[in-house]
Short mmCIF file of C-alpha atoms in Angstrom, two decimals:
data_model
loop_
_atom_site.label_atom_id
_atom_site.label_comp_id
_atom_site.label_asym_id
_atom_site.label_seq_id
_atom_site.Cartn_x
_atom_site.Cartn_y
_atom_site.Cartn_z
CA MET T 1 129.59 -188.17 -250.08
CA LEU T 2 130.14 -186.57 -246.68
CA LYS T 3 130.76 -183.15 -248.18
CA PHE T 4 127.57 -183.45 -250.27
CA LYS T 5 125.53 -184.08 -247.13
CA HIS T 6 127.06 -181.06 -245.45
CA VAL T 7 126.22 -178.84 -248.43
CA SER T 8 122.66 -180.15 -248.52
CA LEU T 9 122.20 -179.48 -244.83
CA LEU T 10 123.55 -175.98 -245.02
CA PHE T 11 121.50 -175.25 -248.15
CA ALA T 12 118.41 -176.26 -246.21
CA LEU T 13 119.53 -174.02 -243.37
CA LEU T 14 119.92 -171.12 -245.78
CA LEU T 15 116.40 -171.60 -247.10
CA VAL T 16 115.03 -171.77 -243.58
CA PHE T 17 116.89 -168.65 -242.50
CA ASN T 18 115.12 -166.67 -245.26
CA PHE T 19 111.78 -167.37 -243.58
CA PHE T 20 112.97 -167.48 -240.01
CA ALA T 21 112.13 -163.89 -239.10
CA SER T 22 108.61 -163.97 -240.57
CA ASN T 23 107.83 -167.35 -239.00
CA PHE T 24 109.01 -166.09 -235.65
CA VAL T 25 106.73 -163.03 -235.82
CA PHE T 26 103.76 -165.19 -236.85
CA ALA T 27 104.36 -167.57 -233.95
CA GLU T 28 104.48 -164.67 -231.51
CA GLU T 29 101.12 -163.34 -232.80
CA ILE T 30 99.47 -166.72 -232.29
CA LYS T 31 100.88 -167.02 -228.80
CA GLU T 32 99.71 -163.58 -227.75
CA THR T 33 96.10 -164.09 -229.05
CA GLU T 34 94.00 -166.27 -226.75
CA PRO T 35 90.69 -167.79 -227.90
CA THR T 36 87.62 -165.67 -227.12
CA LEU T 37 84.84 -167.30 -225.11
CA VAL T 38 81.39 -165.65 -224.96
CA ALA T 39 79.17 -166.77 -222.03
CA LEU T 40 75.37 -166.31 -222.41
CA GLY T 41 72.63 -167.08 -219.91
CA ASP T 42 71.43 -166.53 -216.39
CA SER T 43 72.86 -166.24 -212.87
CA ILE T 44 74.80 -169.50 -213.12
CA PRO T 45 77.46 -168.27 -215.65
CA PHE T 46 77.21 -164.85 -214.02
CA GLY T 47 78.61 -166.35 -210.79
CA THR T 48 75.82 -165.45 -208.40
CA SER T 49 76.48 -166.48 -204.75
CA LEU T 50 80.22 -166.96 -205.37
CA PRO T 51 82.53 -165.01 -203.05
CA ASP T 52 84.61 -164.19 -206.13
CA ARG T 53 82.80 -163.96 -209.45
CA SER T 54 86.09 -164.48 -211.31
CA GLN T 55 85.71 -168.14 -210.29
CA ALA T 56 82.53 -168.58 -212.36
CA PHE T 57 82.90 -171.53 -214.70
CA PRO T 58 83.39 -169.56 -217.98
CA ASN T 59 86.63 -168.22 -216.52
CA LEU T 60 87.80 -171.73 -215.62
CA ILE T 61 87.40 -173.30 -219.07
CA LEU T 62 90.70 -174.32 -220.68
CA ASP T 63 92.41 -173.43 -217.40
CA GLY T 64 91.59 -169.79 -217.91
CA GLU T 65 93.66 -169.58 -221.10
CA THR T 66 90.81 -167.72 -222.82
CA THR T 67 89.52 -164.20 -223.20
CA VAL T 68 86.07 -164.35 -221.57
CA ILE T 69 83.25 -161.99 -222.56
CA ASN T 70 80.52 -162.72 -220.02
CA LYS T 71 77.17 -161.43 -221.35
CA SER T 72 75.04 -163.37 -218.83
CA ALA T 73 72.55 -161.73 -216.42
CA PRO T 74 70.98 -162.97 -213.14
CA GLY T 75 67.31 -164.00 -213.43
CA GLN T 76 67.40 -163.98 -217.23
CA THR T 77 64.90 -166.24 -219.04
CA SER T 78 65.19 -167.75 -222.52
CA ALA T 79 62.96 -165.03 -223.90
CA GLN T 80 65.15 -162.32 -222.45
CA LEU T 81 68.26 -164.02 -223.86
CA LEU T 82 66.69 -164.08 -227.31
CA THR T 83 65.97 -160.38 -227.05
CA GLN T 84 69.53 -159.70 -225.96
CA ILE T 85 71.23 -161.41 -228.91
CA THR T 86 68.90 -159.86 -231.45
CA THR T 87 68.91 -156.30 -230.14
CA ASP T 88 72.14 -155.69 -228.21
CA PRO T 89 74.98 -154.61 -230.57
CA GLU T 90 77.71 -155.47 -228.05
CA THR T 91 76.40 -159.00 -227.64
CA GLY T 92 76.13 -159.37 -231.42
CA GLN T 93 79.71 -158.15 -231.91
CA ALA T 94 80.99 -160.49 -229.20
CA LEU T 95 79.23 -163.46 -230.80
CA GLN T 96 80.65 -162.57 -234.20
CA ASN T 97 84.22 -162.69 -232.85
CA ALA T 98 83.70 -165.65 -230.52
CA ASP T 99 85.81 -168.80 -230.76
CA VAL T 100 83.67 -170.67 -228.19
CA ILE T 101 80.08 -169.91 -227.00
CA THR T 102 78.44 -171.26 -223.82
CA ILE T 103 74.69 -171.09 -223.10
CA ASN T 104 72.85 -171.63 -219.80
CA THR T 105 69.13 -170.94 -220.24
CA GLY T 106 65.72 -172.35 -219.25
CA ASN T 107 66.46 -172.54 -215.52
CA ASN T 108 64.49 -169.43 -214.63
CA ASP T 109 61.72 -170.40 -217.07
CA LEU T 110 61.11 -173.61 -215.09
CA LEU T 111 61.64 -172.14 -211.61
CA GLN T 112 59.11 -169.41 -212.28
CA ALA T 113 56.62 -171.88 -213.76
CA ALA T 114 57.02 -174.36 -210.90
CA LYS T 115 56.75 -171.63 -208.27
CA ILE T 116 59.31 -173.40 -206.08
CA ALA T 117 58.93 -170.96 -203.19
CA GLU T 118 55.14 -171.62 -203.05
CA ILE T 119 55.68 -175.37 -203.24
CA ALA T 120 58.11 -175.18 -200.33
CA ALA T 121 55.54 -173.24 -198.28
CA VAL T 122 52.85 -175.81 -199.09
CA ILE T 123 55.12 -178.65 -198.02
CA GLN T 124 56.04 -176.92 -194.78
CA ALA T 125 52.34 -176.27 -194.11
CA GLY T 126 51.63 -180.00 -194.53
CA LYS T 127 49.30 -179.51 -197.46
CA GLU T 128 49.04 -181.46 -200.67
CA ILE T 129 50.77 -180.27 -203.86
CA ASP T 130 48.62 -179.80 -206.96
CA TYR T 131 50.78 -181.89 -209.26
CA GLU T 132 48.34 -181.69 -212.19
CA THR T 133 48.45 -177.91 -212.35
CA LEU T 134 52.20 -177.95 -211.74
CA GLN T 135 52.78 -180.28 -214.68
CA LYS T 136 50.66 -178.21 -217.05
CA GLU T 137 52.39 -174.94 -216.19
CA VAL T 138 55.88 -176.48 -216.34
CA ALA T 139 55.14 -178.21 -219.65
CA ALA T 140 54.01 -174.93 -221.20
CA ALA T 141 57.08 -173.11 -219.90
CA ALA T 142 59.36 -175.86 -221.15
CA LEU T 143 57.75 -175.79 -224.61
CA LYS T 144 58.17 -172.03 -224.86
CA ALA T 145 61.78 -172.25 -223.61
CA GLY T 146 62.47 -174.89 -226.26
CA GLU T 147 61.08 -172.64 -229.01
CA ASN T 148 63.16 -169.71 -227.76
CA LEU T 149 66.26 -171.90 -227.62
CA ALA T 150 65.81 -172.97 -231.24
CA ILE T 151 65.58 -169.34 -232.36
CA ILE T 152 68.58 -168.44 -230.19
CA LEU T 153 70.73 -171.13 -231.83
CA HIS T 154 69.55 -170.15 -235.28
CA THR T 155 70.35 -166.48 -234.66
CA ILE T 156 73.82 -167.30 -233.30
CA ARG T 157 74.57 -169.43 -236.33
CA GLU T 158 73.66 -166.52 -238.59
CA ILE T 159 76.12 -164.32 -236.68
CA ASN T 160 78.87 -166.95 -236.25
CA SER T 161 78.71 -170.08 -238.38
CA ASP T 162 81.56 -172.16 -236.97
CA ALA T 163 82.31 -171.42 -233.28
CA PRO T 164 81.44 -174.40 -231.05
CA ILE T 165 78.26 -173.81 -229.03
CA LEU T 166 78.27 -175.55 -225.63
CA LEU T 167 74.68 -175.87 -224.39
CA TYR T 168 74.30 -176.86 -220.73
CA ASN T 169 71.17 -178.81 -219.78
CA ILE T 170 69.50 -178.22 -216.39
CA TYR T 171 70.62 -179.81 -213.13
CA ASN T 172 68.34 -180.60 -210.17
CA PRO T 173 69.52 -178.22 -207.40
CA PHE T 174 67.77 -180.12 -204.57
CA PRO T 175 69.54 -183.01 -202.87
CA SER T 176 67.79 -186.30 -202.19
CA LEU T 177 67.38 -186.08 -198.42
CA GLU T 178 64.74 -187.35 -195.99
CA ALA T 179 64.19 -183.94 -194.46
CA GLU T 180 61.38 -181.79 -195.80
CA PRO T 181 60.93 -179.73 -197.88
CA LEU T 182 64.10 -180.97 -199.67
CA LYS T 183 62.77 -184.50 -200.08
CA THR T 184 59.66 -183.34 -201.95
CA LEU T 185 61.48 -180.57 -203.85
CA HIS T 186 63.98 -183.14 -205.13
CA GLN T 187 61.08 -185.31 -206.37
CA VAL T 188 59.44 -182.33 -208.07
CA GLY T 189 62.68 -181.43 -209.76
CA GLU T 190 63.14 -184.96 -211.04
CA MET T 191 59.59 -184.99 -212.41
CA ILE T 192 60.09 -181.73 -214.28
CA LEU T 193 63.58 -182.36 -215.67
CA GLU T 194 62.94 -185.88 -216.93
CA ASP T 195 61.19 -184.58 -220.04
CA VAL T 196 62.77 -181.12 -220.25
CA ASN T 197 66.36 -182.37 -220.53
CA LYS T 198 65.32 -184.77 -223.28
CA GLY T 199 64.48 -181.78 -225.44
CA PHE T 200 67.99 -180.24 -225.36
CA PRO T 201 69.64 -182.81 -227.67
CA LEU T 202 66.70 -182.63 -230.08
CA VAL T 203 67.08 -178.87 -230.45
CA ALA T 204 70.88 -178.90 -230.57
CA SER T 205 71.02 -181.57 -233.27
CA SER T 206 69.52 -179.16 -235.80
CA TYR T 207 72.57 -176.87 -235.66
CA SER T 208 76.13 -177.58 -236.65
CA ASN T 209 78.93 -177.71 -234.09
CA THR T 210 76.46 -177.47 -231.22
CA PHE T 211 76.89 -179.75 -228.20
CA VAL T 212 74.88 -180.49 -225.06
CA LEU T 213 76.84 -180.68 -221.80
CA ASP T 214 75.16 -182.93 -219.22
CA ALA T 215 75.11 -180.79 -216.09
CA TYR T 216 72.19 -182.88 -214.76
CA SER T 217 74.26 -186.06 -214.52
CA ALA T 218 77.30 -184.21 -213.12
CA PHE T 219 75.23 -182.79 -210.22
CA ASP T 220 72.95 -185.79 -209.61
CA GLY T 221 73.65 -187.17 -206.16
CA ASN T 222 76.31 -184.50 -205.51
CA GLN T 223 74.06 -181.52 -204.75
CA VAL T 224 75.21 -181.22 -201.14
CA GLU T 225 78.75 -180.50 -202.31
CA LEU T 226 78.07 -178.75 -205.63
CA VAL T 227 75.07 -176.52 -204.75
CA TYR T 228 74.57 -174.00 -201.97
CA GLY T 229 71.83 -175.09 -199.48
CA PHE T 230 68.12 -174.32 -200.03
CA PRO T 231 66.74 -171.81 -200.84
CA ASP T 232 69.93 -171.04 -202.83
CA VAL T 233 70.09 -173.06 -206.03
CA HIS T 234 73.42 -171.79 -207.41
CA PRO T 235 76.63 -173.82 -207.77
CA THR T 236 79.42 -173.62 -205.22
CA ASN T 237 83.04 -173.13 -206.23
CA ILE T 238 83.32 -176.87 -206.71
CA GLY T 239 80.09 -176.84 -208.71
CA HIS T 240 81.52 -174.25 -211.10
CA GLN T 241 84.68 -176.35 -211.46
CA SER T 242 82.48 -179.29 -212.46
CA LEU T 243 80.72 -177.21 -215.11
CA ALA T 244 84.10 -176.06 -216.48
CA MET T 245 85.35 -179.67 -216.61
CA LEU T 246 82.35 -180.61 -218.81
CA ALA T 247 83.43 -177.95 -221.31
CA ASN T 248 87.10 -178.94 -221.11
CA SER T 249 86.36 -182.59 -221.80
CA LEU T 250 84.52 -181.70 -224.98
CA LEU T 251 86.93 -179.04 -226.22
CA LEU T 252 90.01 -181.18 -225.59
CA GLU T 253 88.37 -184.05 -227.43
CA MET T 254 87.48 -181.82 -230.34
CA TYR T 255 90.75 -179.96 -230.40
CA PRO T 256 93.52 -182.03 -228.85
CA PRO T 257 96.20 -179.75 -227.44
CA VAL T 258 99.16 -179.37 -229.72
CA GLU T 259 102.29 -180.62 -228.06
CA PRO T 260 104.53 -177.63 -227.52
CA GLU T 261 107.63 -177.59 -229.62
CA PRO T 262 110.61 -178.64 -227.55
CA GLU T 263 112.92 -175.86 -226.59
CA TYR T 264 116.41 -176.61 -227.79
CA GLU T 265 119.24 -175.26 -225.71
CA LEU T 266 122.96 -175.79 -225.44
CA ASP T 267 125.10 -175.67 -222.34
CA LEU T 268 128.83 -175.25 -222.94
CA THR T 269 131.47 -176.02 -220.32
CA ILE T 270 135.25 -176.33 -220.36
CA THR T 271 137.78 -178.61 -218.69
CA PRO T 272 140.01 -177.85 -217.05
CA ASN T 273 138.46 -174.65 -215.75
CA VAL T 274 141.64 -173.51 -214.00
CA GLU T 275 144.73 -172.01 -215.57
CA THR T 276 146.45 -174.43 -217.91
CA GLU T 277 149.00 -174.46 -220.69
CA GLY T 278 146.31 -176.13 -222.81
CA PRO T 279 144.61 -177.62 -224.59
CA VAL T 280 141.14 -176.90 -223.17
CA THR T 281 138.20 -179.20 -223.95
CA VAL T 282 134.82 -177.56 -224.72
CA HIS T 283 131.90 -179.87 -223.82
CA VAL T 284 128.49 -179.49 -225.53
CA ASN T 285 125.39 -180.44 -223.49
CA THR T 286 122.28 -180.67 -225.71
CA LYS T 287 119.87 -180.92 -222.74
CA GLY T 288 118.68 -184.44 -223.51
CA HIS T 289 117.96 -183.84 -227.22
CA THR T 290 119.80 -185.70 -229.95
CA PRO T 291 121.08 -183.34 -232.66
CA LEU T 292 121.57 -184.30 -236.28
CA LYS T 293 124.70 -182.18 -236.49
CA ILE T 294 126.95 -180.26 -234.12
CA MET T 295 129.42 -177.77 -235.54
CA TRP T 296 131.62 -175.03 -234.12
CA MET T 297 133.54 -171.96 -235.21
CA ALA T 298 136.17 -169.79 -233.57
CA GLY T 299 134.81 -166.39 -232.55
CA GLU T 300 131.37 -165.07 -231.62
CA LYS T 301 129.18 -166.06 -234.57
CA THR T 302 125.56 -166.01 -235.74
CA GLU T 303 123.67 -168.83 -237.46
CA LEU T 304 124.31 -167.35 -240.89
CA ASP T 305 128.07 -167.48 -240.29
CA PHE T 306 127.90 -171.27 -240.38
CA ILE T 307 127.10 -171.26 -244.08
CA SER T 308 130.82 -170.78 -244.73
CA LEU T 309 132.09 -174.38 -244.96
CA GLU T 310 135.73 -173.36 -244.87
CA ASP T 311 135.54 -172.11 -241.30
CA VAL T 312 133.07 -174.66 -239.90
CA ASN T 313 134.27 -177.61 -237.82
CA PHE T 314 131.93 -180.63 -237.67
CA LEU T 315 131.88 -182.76 -234.53
CA GLN T 316 131.56 -186.51 -234.30
CA GLY T 317 130.98 -186.38 -230.55
CA ASN T 318 129.98 -183.76 -228.02
CA SER T 319 133.34 -182.09 -227.34
CA PHE T 320 136.31 -180.48 -229.04
CA GLU T 321 139.70 -179.10 -228.01
CA VAL T 322 141.11 -175.61 -228.43
CA ASN T 323 144.62 -174.32 -227.83
CA GLU T 324 144.00 -170.56 -227.74
CA ASN T 325 142.00 -168.19 -225.60
CA GLY T 326 138.98 -166.58 -227.23
CA LYS T 327 135.29 -167.06 -228.00
CA TYR T 328 133.94 -170.21 -229.63
CA THR T 329 130.41 -170.66 -231.02
CA VAL T 330 128.56 -173.98 -231.29
CA LEU T 331 125.51 -174.63 -233.50
CA ALA T 332 123.42 -177.78 -233.09
CA VAL T 333 120.76 -178.74 -235.65
CA PHE T 334 117.96 -181.06 -234.49
CA SER T 335 115.75 -181.42 -237.60
CA GLU T 336 116.25 -182.00 -241.31
CA ASP T 337 114.66 -178.69 -242.26
CA GLY T 338 116.99 -176.86 -239.88
CA MET T 339 114.11 -175.15 -238.05
CA ASP T 340 115.01 -176.87 -234.79
CA ARG T 341 118.42 -175.59 -233.78
CA ALA T 342 120.30 -173.99 -230.92
CA ILE T 343 123.37 -171.78 -230.84
CA GLN T 344 125.63 -170.87 -227.94
CA THR T 345 128.95 -169.06 -227.46
CA ILE T 346 131.54 -169.65 -224.75
CA GLU T 347 134.74 -167.75 -223.96
CA VAL T 348 137.96 -169.55 -223.07
CA SER T 349 140.36 -167.42 -221.03
CA ASN T 350 142.33 -169.83 -218.84
CA ILE T 351 145.06 -170.87 -221.29
CA VAL T 352 148.41 -169.46 -220.16
CA PRO T 353 151.73 -169.60 -222.06
CA PRO T 354 154.05 -172.42 -220.98
CA MET T 355 156.57 -171.43 -218.32
CA GLU T 356 160.20 -171.52 -219.43
CA ASN T 357 162.53 -173.63 -217.31
CA PRO T 358 164.51 -171.24 -215.11
CA THR T 359 168.28 -171.07 -215.59
CA TYR T 360 170.19 -171.69 -212.41
CA GLU T 361 173.60 -170.04 -212.02
CA LEU T 362 176.08 -169.26 -209.26
CA ASP T 363 178.44 -166.36 -208.89
CA LEU T 364 181.33 -166.84 -206.43
CA SER T 365 183.45 -164.03 -205.04
CA ILE T 366 186.17 -163.73 -202.36
CA SER T 367 186.79 -161.19 -199.65
CA PRO T 368 189.31 -159.77 -199.27
CA SER T 369 190.54 -159.93 -202.83
CA GLU T 370 194.02 -158.61 -201.98
CA ASP T 371 196.90 -160.60 -200.55
CA THR T 372 196.13 -161.58 -197.00
CA GLU T 373 197.39 -163.90 -194.34
CA GLY T 374 193.82 -165.33 -194.27
CA PRO T 375 191.20 -166.41 -193.81
CA VAL T 376 189.39 -165.62 -197.07
CA THR T 377 185.55 -165.56 -197.23
CA ILE T 378 183.92 -167.09 -200.32
CA SER T 379 180.46 -165.55 -200.95
CA ILE T 380 177.78 -167.26 -203.07
CA ASP T 381 175.31 -165.33 -205.24
CA THR T 382 172.41 -167.58 -206.41
CA LYS T 383 170.99 -164.98 -208.84
CA ASP T 384 167.73 -164.39 -206.90
CA GLN T 385 166.93 -168.11 -206.87
CA THR T 386 166.34 -169.77 -203.51
CA PRO T 387 168.24 -173.04 -203.17
CA ILE T 388 167.07 -175.97 -201.07
CA SER T 389 170.66 -176.85 -200.18
CA LEU T 390 174.12 -175.26 -200.49
CA MET T 391 177.36 -177.27 -200.10
CA TRP T 392 181.05 -176.99 -200.94
CA MET T 393 184.13 -179.10 -201.33
CA LYS T 394 187.82 -178.34 -201.57
CA GLY T 395 189.27 -178.80 -205.04
CA GLU T 396 187.79 -178.65 -208.54
CA LYS T 397 184.86 -181.05 -208.42
CA ILE T 398 181.94 -182.26 -210.51
CA ASP T 399 178.34 -182.97 -209.45
CA LEU T 400 178.98 -186.63 -208.74
CA ASP T 401 181.81 -185.82 -206.32
CA PHE T 402 179.23 -184.41 -203.93
CA LEU T 403 177.81 -187.86 -203.42
CA ASP T 404 180.74 -188.40 -201.06
CA VAL T 405 178.88 -186.91 -198.13
CA GLU T 406 181.80 -187.35 -195.70
CA ASN T 407 183.85 -184.77 -197.57
CA VAL T 408 180.98 -182.36 -198.27
CA ASN T 409 180.53 -179.19 -196.25
CA PHE T 410 176.88 -178.09 -195.93
CA LEU T 411 176.14 -174.40 -195.54
CA GLN T 412 173.54 -172.65 -193.44
CA GLY T 413 174.09 -169.32 -195.15
CA THR T 414 175.62 -168.16 -198.43
CA SER T 415 179.31 -167.90 -197.48
CA PHE T 416 182.17 -169.87 -195.94
CA GLU T 417 185.81 -169.23 -194.94
CA VAL T 418 189.00 -170.92 -196.14
CA THR T 419 192.55 -170.58 -194.87
CA GLU T 420 194.47 -172.13 -197.73
CA ASN T 421 195.01 -171.25 -201.34
CA GLY T 422 193.47 -173.60 -203.85
CA LYS T 423 190.29 -174.36 -205.77
CA TYR T 424 186.91 -174.64 -204.05
CA THR T 425 183.70 -175.95 -205.66
CA VAL T 426 180.14 -174.97 -204.62
CA LEU T 427 176.96 -176.95 -205.49
CA ALA T 428 173.50 -175.42 -205.09
CA VAL T 429 170.38 -177.62 -205.34
CA PHE T 430 167.07 -175.90 -206.21
CA SER T 431 164.56 -178.79 -206.43
CA GLN T 432 163.63 -181.81 -204.37
CA ASP T 433 164.52 -184.21 -207.18
CA GLY T 434 167.94 -182.56 -207.51
CA MET T 435 167.45 -181.95 -211.23
CA ALA T 436 167.58 -178.19 -210.79
CA ARG T 437 171.11 -177.40 -209.61
CA ALA T 438 174.15 -175.25 -210.33
CA LEU T 439 177.90 -175.90 -209.91
CA LYS T 440 180.74 -173.37 -209.71
CA THR T 441 184.47 -173.47 -208.89
CA ILE T 442 186.64 -170.61 -207.70
CA GLU T 443 190.37 -170.44 -207.04
CA VAL T 444 191.86 -168.69 -204.01
CA THR T 445 195.43 -167.47 -204.54
CA ASN T 446 195.81 -164.44 -202.30
CA ILE T 447 196.63 -166.12 -198.99
CA VAL T 448 200.35 -165.46 -198.14
CA SER T 449 202.54 -166.88 -195.34
CA SER T 450 203.19 -164.75 -192.29
CA VAL T 451 206.64 -162.82 -192.44
CA GLU T 452 209.35 -164.00 -189.95
CA PRO T 453 211.66 -161.34 -188.37
CA PRO T 454 215.19 -161.22 -189.92
CA ALA T 455 217.86 -163.33 -188.13
CA GLU T 456 220.49 -161.43 -186.03
CA GLU T 457 223.98 -161.26 -187.54
CA GLU T 458 226.62 -163.32 -185.79
CA PRO T 459 229.69 -161.39 -184.61
CA PRO T 460 232.71 -162.01 -186.77
CA THR T 461 235.08 -164.73 -185.58
CA GLU T 462 238.49 -163.47 -184.44
CA GLU T 463 241.32 -164.66 -186.57
CA GLU T 464 243.70 -167.00 -184.87
CA ASP T 465 247.24 -165.83 -184.37
CA ASN T 466 249.46 -168.31 -186.10
CA THR T 467 252.52 -166.79 -184.51
CA PRO T 468 254.01 -169.43 -182.26
CA PRO T 469 253.95 -168.48 -178.57
CA PRO T 470 257.29 -167.70 -177.01
CA PRO T 471 259.04 -170.62 -175.53
CA VAL T 472 258.30 -171.29 -171.92
CA LYS T 473 261.15 -172.05 -169.70
CA LYS T 474 260.73 -175.49 -168.39
CA ASP T 475 260.57 -175.85 -164.69
CA GLU T 476 262.28 -178.99 -164.19
CA THR T 477 261.45 -178.98 -160.55
CA LYS T 478 257.63 -179.50 -161.22
CA GLN T 479 256.18 -182.84 -162.07
CA PRO T 480 254.53 -183.00 -165.49
CA VAL T 481 250.71 -182.86 -165.37
CA GLU T 482 248.71 -185.02 -167.84
CA LYS T 483 246.44 -182.77 -169.99
CA LYS T 484 242.87 -184.01 -170.34
CA GLN T 485 241.06 -184.06 -173.70
CA VAL T 486 237.99 -181.70 -173.81
CA ALA T 487 235.35 -182.37 -176.47
CA LYS T 488 234.24 -179.27 -178.38
CA SER T 489 231.13 -178.87 -180.49
CA GLY T 490 231.35 -178.04 -184.19
CA ASN T 491 234.00 -178.96 -186.65
CA LYS T 492 237.44 -178.72 -185.35
CA LEU T 493 239.68 -176.64 -187.53
CA PRO T 494 242.48 -178.69 -188.78
CA ASN T 495 245.82 -177.91 -187.54
CA THR T 496 246.84 -177.61 -191.11
CA ALA T 497 244.58 -174.41 -191.64
CA THR T 498 246.06 -171.91 -194.00
CA SER T 499 245.26 -168.30 -194.98
CA ALA T 500 243.21 -169.55 -198.01
CA TYR T 501 240.82 -171.34 -195.72
CA ASN T 502 240.34 -168.18 -193.69
CA TYR T 503 239.36 -166.27 -196.82
CA LEU T 504 236.70 -168.91 -197.64
CA VAL T 505 235.11 -168.56 -194.23
CA TRP T 506 234.97 -164.80 -194.54
CA GLY T 507 233.31 -165.06 -198.03
CA ALA T 508 230.60 -167.38 -196.77
CA GLY T 509 229.78 -165.02 -193.95
CA LEU T 510 229.42 -162.08 -196.28
CA LEU T 511 227.12 -164.14 -198.57
CA PHE T 512 224.76 -164.96 -195.69
CA LEU T 513 224.73 -161.29 -194.74
CA GLY T 514 223.69 -160.35 -198.32
CA LEU T 515 220.91 -162.92 -198.42
CA GLY T 516 219.58 -161.74 -195.10
CA TYR T 517 219.55 -158.16 -196.26
CA MET T 518 217.70 -159.04 -199.46
CA ALA T 519 215.07 -160.99 -197.53
CA THR T 520 214.56 -158.07 -195.17
CA VAL T 521 214.08 -155.64 -198.07
CA LYS T 522 211.58 -157.95 -199.79
CA ILE T 523 209.53 -158.39 -196.65
CA TYR T 524 209.54 -154.68 -196.04
CA LYS T 525 208.29 -153.99 -199.57
CA ARG T 526 205.50 -156.52 -199.14
CA LYS T 527 204.30 -154.99 -195.95
CA THR T 528 204.45 -151.58 -197.51
CA ARG T 529 202.37 -152.80 -200.49
CA VAL T 530 199.80 -154.47 -198.27
CA GLN T 531 199.41 -151.34 -196.19
#
């Protein structure tokens, strides 16, 4: 069942990929083409009195996300506007291509009929206003403006049958203040506009997709802020913003903004991000969106590469492990049709091969290596490894013997001296835990004893004369003297010594002489060999 779902998903992806390029191009064309807004009318859409005419309300509609063709003109009346749209080819072409049309007309018709400047002069002179004449002239102008407006709307609908037409009614430019002439001008404006503005909806209702925007209500009571001071009757910057907001409210209600498609992105990171023997974990951050599927492949891949099921790895979570350096590509799918997706590639380069455990060895040598009376120096070669501790013991030892610290000799350098032949064992420790160590034994055999000088030969012992002495004539006249016994060292020869015993003594002496000679020759040869 799981495999079937994977095949279905990838089949959908394949179908989507076939149309992906064309859909992308189409979307780009829509994005690049802004709606066209054509502004018709008088000095109000033209932006008269503004420091910067680019801030006129047509340019502010839909936050300026429109292409504005402003065909308005200062002082233009409804009759002049009708002439413009029926005779000017540029205006006709603009209306034909328009997506939205705004109209401000009738203001100059009424201002000219009311003769506002003359009324202001009358008020300042303290004279009475002829309201009867004023009403007749304004009513006639309003009727004619209404007729012109009906023809204008009809003509526009013949040129463009479906673009929304936004028709602004007329605001009272004079604030309600106690000071003259503004107090009276405000009252005159209210008297004129009460009936005139009622006619706008009646005319607009006869034409499809045509709407009246209530500028009168938006400006009523706010003239001080929204209109430049008398005698100027044009909107301020804030006034133009208010007019644009009236259009925005209607357009957004008619055409609710389409929520932009979420942008799907992936952010790939790895841990650890320092050198390691592996594995390395690749983490997938979907930027707050929940994907239907996450899959990855080894290497730098495109979306089409993921159609090959054999090489695709599907994730249950948001991470996966790799054991080799290289590039890895992740594809996340966020919708059933596969249109919502994101792809990202990351390169892993911090996996290093595992380090082999170093082999620790010792090489021991002696100096000198020839026979010597001593001492002999034992040198230690640690094979380019630096030990933490070097120590030695006399005899052939094992590692555990070095636990007997009292009998261990610790070295400061890499050599030590001995004065006796025998075996000597060296232990080198290369790590704090003592696990890395090396043991070696060497035998010293070239220390010889110093040579003693040969003993001097003893002079030969004179042979005793066994011939009896001649008889001594006894002097009978002398008293006999008692002979005292004298102790002599050594063995006293028996009185019974014979010639055989003498021969034995002479043989022993010759033997000692021969041994002495042989020892002398041997010592001489040794010295000669050493030299």
